[in-house]
Short mmCIF file of C-alpha atoms and ligand atoms in Angstrom, two decimals:
data_model
loop_
_atom_site.label_atom_id
_atom_site.label_comp_id
_atom_site.label_asym_id
_atom_site.label_seq_id
_atom_site.Cartn_x
_atom_site.Cartn_y
_atom_site.Cartn_z
CA MET A 10 25.49 -6.41 -8.22
CA ARG A 11 24.59 -5.48 -4.65
CA LEU A 12 24.89 -1.85 -3.84
CA ILE A 13 24.15 0.55 -1.04
CA PHE A 14 23.82 4.28 -1.65
CA LEU A 15 25.06 6.19 1.36
CA ALA A 16 24.75 9.97 1.29
CA PRO A 17 23.27 12.96 3.07
CA PRO A 18 19.73 14.12 2.21
CA GLY A 19 19.67 15.98 -1.09
CA ALA A 20 22.87 14.37 -2.40
CA GLY A 21 21.12 12.75 -5.36
CA LYS A 22 20.96 9.15 -4.12
CA GLU A 23 17.62 8.49 -5.71
CA THR A 24 18.50 9.89 -9.14
CA GLN A 25 21.77 7.97 -9.26
CA ALA A 26 20.26 4.77 -7.89
CA LYS A 27 17.66 4.91 -10.68
CA TYR A 28 20.41 5.10 -13.33
CA VAL A 29 22.11 2.04 -11.83
CA GLU A 30 18.77 0.22 -11.61
CA LYS A 31 18.22 0.78 -15.32
CA GLU A 32 21.69 -0.30 -16.30
CA TYR A 33 21.92 -3.44 -14.16
CA LYS A 34 18.22 -4.33 -14.07
CA ILE A 35 18.16 -4.93 -10.35
CA PRO A 36 15.52 -3.57 -7.95
CA HIS A 37 16.01 -0.15 -6.44
CA ILE A 38 14.84 -0.40 -2.86
CA SER A 39 14.30 3.01 -1.27
CA THR A 40 13.13 2.89 2.34
CA GLY A 41 12.08 6.55 2.06
CA ASP A 42 9.86 5.69 -0.93
CA ILE A 43 8.35 2.71 0.90
CA PHE A 44 7.45 4.98 3.85
CA ARG A 45 6.10 7.75 1.59
CA GLU A 46 3.91 5.26 -0.24
CA ALA A 47 2.63 3.82 3.05
CA LEU A 48 1.93 7.35 4.23
CA ALA A 49 0.00 8.23 1.08
CA ARG A 50 -2.08 5.06 1.43
CA GLU A 51 -2.56 5.76 5.14
CA THR A 52 -1.54 2.25 6.14
CA PRO A 53 -0.61 1.49 9.78
CA LEU A 54 3.08 1.63 8.76
CA GLY A 55 2.56 5.03 7.17
CA ARG A 56 0.72 6.35 10.21
CA GLU A 57 3.49 5.17 12.50
CA ALA A 58 6.26 6.62 10.36
CA LYS A 59 4.62 9.99 9.68
CA ALA A 60 5.58 11.94 12.81
CA PHE A 61 9.21 10.85 12.56
CA MET A 62 9.44 11.71 8.88
CA ASP A 63 7.80 15.11 9.29
CA ARG A 64 10.37 16.06 11.94
CA GLY A 65 13.30 14.77 9.88
CA GLU A 66 13.97 12.01 12.43
CA LEU A 67 14.73 8.39 11.69
CA VAL A 68 11.82 5.98 11.82
CA PRO A 69 12.42 3.36 14.57
CA ASP A 70 14.77 0.55 13.56
CA GLU A 71 12.28 -2.25 14.16
CA LEU A 72 9.92 -0.86 11.51
CA VAL A 73 12.69 -0.26 9.01
CA LEU A 74 14.31 -3.65 9.53
CA LYS A 75 11.01 -5.43 9.06
CA ILE A 76 10.29 -3.80 5.70
CA VAL A 77 13.85 -4.25 4.41
CA GLY A 78 13.95 -7.88 5.55
CA GLU A 79 10.68 -8.61 3.76
CA ARG A 80 11.72 -6.76 0.63
CA LEU A 81 15.06 -8.56 0.33
CA GLN A 82 13.26 -11.91 0.56
CA GLN A 83 11.26 -11.17 -2.58
CA ASN A 84 12.17 -13.07 -5.71
CA ASP A 85 13.44 -10.10 -7.70
CA SER A 86 16.12 -9.36 -5.07
CA LYS A 87 17.81 -12.73 -5.33
CA ASP A 88 20.34 -11.70 -7.97
CA GLY A 89 21.04 -8.18 -6.84
CA TRP A 90 19.64 -5.02 -5.35
CA ILE A 91 20.29 -1.36 -4.70
CA LEU A 92 19.52 -0.10 -1.22
CA ASP A 93 18.85 3.62 -1.12
CA GLY A 94 18.54 5.26 2.31
CA PHE A 95 19.34 2.10 4.26
CA PRO A 96 21.23 1.45 6.51
CA ARG A 97 21.13 4.79 8.27
CA ASN A 98 22.77 3.94 11.59
CA GLN A 99 25.08 1.36 13.13
CA GLU A 100 22.25 -0.84 14.40
CA GLN A 101 20.75 -1.06 10.92
CA ALA A 102 24.18 -1.80 9.40
CA ILE A 103 24.75 -4.64 11.85
CA ALA A 104 21.24 -6.03 11.28
CA LEU A 105 21.71 -5.85 7.51
CA ASP A 106 24.94 -7.83 7.66
CA LYS A 107 23.21 -10.45 9.74
CA MET A 108 20.35 -10.71 7.25
CA LEU A 109 22.74 -10.92 4.31
CA GLU A 110 24.80 -13.58 5.98
CA GLU A 111 21.69 -15.69 6.40
CA MET A 112 20.89 -15.17 2.73
CA ASN A 113 24.43 -15.83 1.56
CA GLN A 114 24.69 -12.35 0.06
CA VAL A 115 27.60 -10.87 1.96
CA ASP A 116 29.38 -9.24 -0.98
CA TYR A 117 28.18 -5.72 -1.59
CA LYS A 118 29.63 -2.31 -2.31
CA VAL A 119 28.73 1.06 -0.87
CA ILE A 120 28.62 4.19 -2.98
CA TYR A 121 29.18 7.27 -0.89
CA LEU A 122 28.15 10.56 -2.50
CA ASP A 123 30.11 13.35 -0.87
CA VAL A 124 28.28 16.71 -1.09
CA GLN A 125 28.92 19.98 0.75
CA ASP A 126 26.26 21.28 3.13
CA GLU A 127 25.64 24.48 1.15
CA VAL A 128 24.93 22.46 -1.98
CA LEU A 129 22.58 20.13 -0.07
CA ILE A 130 20.65 23.03 1.46
CA GLU A 131 20.23 24.64 -1.95
CA ARG A 132 19.11 21.41 -3.60
CA LEU A 133 16.64 20.57 -0.82
CA ALA A 134 15.16 24.07 -1.06
CA GLY A 135 14.69 23.52 -4.81
CA ARG A 136 13.10 20.12 -4.21
CA PHE A 137 10.74 21.62 -1.62
CA GLN A 138 9.59 24.20 -4.16
CA GLU A 139 9.13 21.54 -6.78
CA LYS A 140 7.62 18.61 -4.86
CA GLY A 141 6.49 20.11 -1.57
CA ARG A 142 7.87 17.23 0.51
CA LYS A 143 7.26 18.14 4.15
CA ASP A 144 10.69 17.00 5.29
CA ASP A 145 12.39 19.26 2.72
CA LYS A 146 10.93 22.36 4.43
CA PRO A 147 13.76 24.78 5.22
CA GLU A 148 12.96 24.54 8.97
CA VAL A 149 13.25 20.72 8.95
CA VAL A 150 16.43 20.48 6.86
CA PRO A 151 18.92 21.39 9.65
CA ASN A 152 17.59 18.53 11.76
CA ARG A 153 17.86 16.07 8.87
CA LEU A 154 21.48 17.10 8.34
CA LYS A 155 22.16 16.79 12.07
CA VAL A 156 20.61 13.31 12.18
CA TYR A 157 22.65 12.34 9.12
CA LYS A 158 25.91 13.56 10.65
CA GLU A 159 25.33 11.97 14.03
CA GLN A 160 23.85 8.66 12.99
CA THR A 161 24.56 7.91 9.34
CA ALA A 162 27.92 9.51 8.53
CA PRO A 163 29.84 7.18 10.92
CA LEU A 164 29.01 4.38 8.48
CA ILE A 165 31.43 5.95 5.99
CA ASP A 166 34.35 4.93 8.19
CA LEU A 167 32.88 1.51 8.79
CA TYR A 168 32.61 0.66 5.09
CA SER A 169 35.80 2.44 4.15
CA GLY A 170 37.69 0.43 6.79
CA ARG A 171 36.34 -2.74 5.20
CA ASN A 172 37.33 -1.55 1.72
CA GLN A 173 33.74 -1.63 0.50
CA LEU A 174 33.41 2.10 -0.08
CA ILE A 175 33.38 3.87 -3.44
CA PHE A 176 33.88 7.58 -2.90
CA ILE A 177 32.15 9.82 -5.44
CA ASN A 178 32.26 13.61 -5.56
CA GLY A 179 28.54 14.38 -5.61
CA ASN A 180 28.98 18.14 -5.90
CA GLN A 181 29.32 17.74 -9.66
CA ALA A 182 26.63 17.77 -12.36
CA VAL A 183 24.22 14.81 -12.31
CA GLU A 184 25.60 13.36 -15.57
CA VAL A 185 29.21 13.57 -14.37
CA VAL A 186 28.32 11.82 -11.12
CA ALA A 187 26.48 9.12 -13.10
CA LEU A 188 29.51 8.53 -15.32
CA GLU A 189 31.86 8.29 -12.36
CA ILE A 190 29.60 5.74 -10.71
CA GLN A 191 29.34 3.80 -13.94
CA SER A 192 33.10 3.54 -14.34
CA ALA A 193 33.66 2.67 -10.66
CA LEU A 194 31.22 -0.23 -11.01
CA LYS A 195 32.91 -1.75 -14.04
CA PRO A 196 34.41 -5.15 -13.23
CA GLU A 197 37.91 -3.95 -14.14
CA ALA A 198 37.73 -1.17 -11.53
CA SER A 199 38.71 -3.73 -8.94
CA ASP A 200 40.41 -1.37 -6.53
CA TYR A 201 37.88 1.35 -5.88
CA PRO A 202 39.72 4.29 -7.38
CA ASN A 203 38.48 7.02 -5.14
CA SER A 204 38.25 5.25 -1.84
CA LYS A 205 41.60 6.71 -0.83
CA LYS A 206 40.11 10.18 -0.77
CA VAL A 207 38.13 9.31 2.33
CA LYS A 208 39.67 10.81 5.42
CA LYS A 209 41.58 8.46 7.66
CA PRO A 210 39.13 5.69 8.63
CA LYS A 211 38.44 5.48 12.33
CA LYS A 212 37.91 2.12 13.89
CA VAL A 213 34.24 1.58 14.57
CA GLU A 214 33.33 -0.57 17.54
CA MET A 215 30.57 -2.99 16.56
P1 LIG B 319 14.71 9.56 2.36
O1 LIG B 319 13.77 9.68 1.22
O2 LIG B 319 15.67 8.40 2.20
O3 LIG B 319 15.41 10.84 2.69
O4 LIG B 319 13.82 9.18 3.63
C1 LIG B 319 12.80 10.03 4.09
C2 LIG B 319 12.53 9.76 5.55
O5 LIG B 319 12.10 8.40 5.71
C3 LIG B 319 13.73 9.90 6.48
O6 LIG B 319 13.96 11.24 6.86
C4 LIG B 319 13.29 9.03 7.64
O7 LIG B 319 12.31 9.66 8.44
C5 LIG B 319 12.61 7.87 6.92
N1 LIG B 319 13.59 6.82 6.60
C6 LIG B 319 13.97 6.40 5.37
N2 LIG B 319 14.89 5.43 5.44
C7 LIG B 319 15.10 5.21 6.77
C8 LIG B 319 15.93 4.34 7.51
N3 LIG B 319 16.76 3.50 6.91
N4 LIG B 319 15.88 4.42 8.87
C9 LIG B 319 15.05 5.25 9.49
N5 LIG B 319 14.25 6.11 8.86
C10 LIG B 319 14.26 6.10 7.50
#
């Protein structure tokens, strides 16, 4: 099982990725978590990423690609992985495909969690209260959503056009979302049941 979680901030990627990790026993690789850990340990990577993260901007591709490349080479990623928060733009998507081709791992699926802006804003406000993450601050959230829409959302069409996308309604309760993901990942769900709900795929120049 090789899986990418693609979704706006606050959509529940992490929670859902953790369920899948438990069920399939494959590593959950969250680039956000890797950066937060580096930041907490004040490593050079953390120091470099900090200003971008605090503003809700994407960390430069070269840093992200390096850590993902290294992580995917580790032994535990040989038989499967879940990427959470990567790729986040076209350049990263292209670089990932290149890496996977070299590793003979080209078959993967993409779970897209569709969540309305109002729901995201409410959830991020709750998470800020609870965890105090700087980038969940109400004044940073609009920029994170803008960055998502401009840079990450175009990947929906890319993966949908290649028939890799599994569309999940992420506005629902956590348990319902988890069940829908579980059934979409079953081997017999060969034709991704909800992929048709995605609006007409646009051709993406790559
Ligand atoms: P996340 O926890 O996935 O929302 O990530 C938190 C922050 O880490 C993002 O707002 C970015 O600043 C940075 N980040 C995580 N993943 C990536 C990525 N693939 N590309 C660039 N920046 C990233």
